[in-house]
Amino acid sequence: MALLKIQNFNGYWENLGEINAMLGLNVSKINGVDVDDQKIANKCVATILALAALHVKSMNQKNLWTMIEIKAIDWLKITLPNSDVNQLVKDTESLIN
């Protein structure tokens, strides 16, 4: 649940390195995140990883993070208009232990 404390007000998670460290991962790219600006791409990857982690590790507390998820999904849909954001999150869940 520490993930919730570091979400940006606008809905995304900004620090990909911090998300990777929290999850014990080293993910720098997710297929389907096609953004030319590397800073935005990193925010997208961090946000998708954070959402996937919430789904895998905290599903029993979903009532605590539903609104946070909605805000993040909305941001991703605006930022990645040609991607199926929900599918990206679902596909990423397999990376989370």
Short mmCIF file of C-alpha atoms in Angstrom, two decimals:
data_model
loop_
_atom_site.label_atom_id
_atom_site.label_comp_id
_atom_site.label_asym_id
_atom_site.label_seq_id
_atom_site.Cartn_x
_atom_site.Cartn_y
_atom_site.Cartn_z
CA MET A 1 0.00 0.00 0.00
CA ALA A 2 3.06 2.27 0.07
CA LEU A 3 2.40 2.67 -3.65
CA LEU A 4 -0.64 4.78 -2.90
CA LYS A 5 1.42 7.42 -1.12
CA ILE A 6 3.59 8.16 -4.13
CA GLN A 7 0.95 8.54 -6.82
CA ASN A 8 1.03 11.97 -8.47
CA PHE A 9 -2.04 14.16 -8.00
CA ASN A 10 -2.74 13.88 -11.74
CA GLY A 11 -3.12 10.11 -11.50
CA TYR A 12 0.21 8.71 -12.64
CA TRP A 13 3.21 7.30 -10.83
CA GLU A 14 6.29 9.28 -11.81
CA ASN A 15 9.38 7.49 -10.55
CA LEU A 16 9.86 4.24 -12.48
CA GLY A 17 13.04 3.45 -10.54
CA GLU A 18 11.19 3.71 -7.23
CA ILE A 19 8.34 1.51 -8.45
CA ASN A 20 10.80 -1.10 -9.73
CA ALA A 21 12.65 -1.04 -6.40
CA MET A 22 9.43 -1.43 -4.42
CA LEU A 23 8.41 -4.40 -6.54
CA GLY A 24 11.85 -6.00 -6.91
CA LEU A 25 11.70 -5.56 -10.68
CA ASN A 26 13.77 -4.00 -13.43
CA VAL A 27 11.18 -3.14 -16.07
CA SER A 28 11.94 -0.28 -18.43
CA LYS A 29 9.48 -0.97 -21.27
CA ILE A 30 6.05 -2.50 -21.66
CA ASN A 31 4.83 -3.54 -25.10
CA GLY A 32 1.95 -1.29 -26.05
CA VAL A 33 3.41 1.82 -24.44
CA ASP A 34 4.33 3.72 -27.58
CA VAL A 35 5.21 7.27 -26.62
CA ASP A 36 8.03 9.29 -28.16
CA ASP A 37 8.75 11.30 -24.99
CA GLN A 38 10.82 9.01 -22.73
CA LYS A 39 9.73 10.81 -19.55
CA ILE A 40 6.07 10.21 -20.41
CA ALA A 41 6.82 6.61 -21.41
CA ASN A 42 8.48 6.03 -18.01
CA LYS A 43 5.44 7.49 -16.23
CA CYS A 44 3.20 5.14 -18.23
CA VAL A 45 5.32 2.10 -17.39
CA ALA A 46 5.49 3.10 -13.71
CA THR A 47 1.73 3.61 -13.59
CA ILE A 48 0.96 0.29 -15.28
CA LEU A 49 3.35 -1.52 -12.92
CA ALA A 50 1.80 0.17 -9.88
CA LEU A 51 -1.72 -0.77 -10.96
CA ALA A 52 -0.70 -4.34 -11.73
CA ALA A 53 0.92 -4.58 -8.29
CA LEU A 54 -2.25 -3.33 -6.60
CA HIS A 55 -4.26 -5.95 -8.48
CA VAL A 56 -1.91 -8.78 -7.51
CA LYS A 57 -0.89 -7.80 -3.99
CA SER A 58 -3.83 -5.84 -2.60
CA MET A 59 -6.99 -7.04 -4.31
CA ASN A 60 -8.54 -7.75 -0.91
CA GLN A 61 -8.22 -4.02 -0.14
CA LYS A 62 -9.55 -2.76 -3.47
CA ASN A 63 -12.14 -0.60 -1.75
CA LEU A 64 -9.21 1.52 -0.48
CA TRP A 65 -7.69 2.14 -3.90
CA THR A 66 -10.56 2.05 -6.42
CA MET A 67 -10.66 5.82 -6.87
CA ILE A 68 -6.88 5.94 -7.24
CA GLU A 69 -7.09 3.27 -9.92
CA ILE A 70 -9.80 5.15 -11.80
CA LYS A 71 -7.70 8.32 -11.84
CA ALA A 72 -4.65 6.39 -13.07
CA ILE A 73 -6.62 4.57 -15.78
CA ASP A 74 -8.12 7.86 -16.96
CA TRP A 75 -4.63 9.39 -17.21
CA LEU A 76 -3.32 6.36 -19.11
CA LYS A 77 -6.25 6.43 -21.55
CA ILE A 78 -5.55 10.07 -22.36
CA THR A 79 -1.81 9.47 -22.66
CA LEU A 80 -2.08 6.19 -24.61
CA PRO A 81 -5.22 6.72 -26.72
CA ASN A 82 -4.37 3.88 -29.12
CA SER A 83 -3.73 1.26 -26.42
CA ASP A 84 -6.04 -1.01 -24.47
CA VAL A 85 -4.94 0.24 -21.06
CA ASN A 86 -6.87 -2.37 -19.07
CA GLN A 87 -5.25 -5.15 -21.11
CA LEU A 88 -1.80 -3.65 -20.58
CA VAL A 89 -2.34 -3.72 -16.81
CA LYS A 90 -3.71 -7.27 -16.94
CA ASP A 91 -0.78 -8.48 -19.05
CA THR A 92 1.69 -6.84 -16.66
CA GLU A 93 0.24 -8.59 -13.61
CA SER A 94 2.23 -11.70 -14.55
CA LEU A 95 5.45 -9.82 -13.75
CA ILE A 96 4.40 -9.20 -10.14
CA ASN A 97 5.27 -11.78 -7.46
#
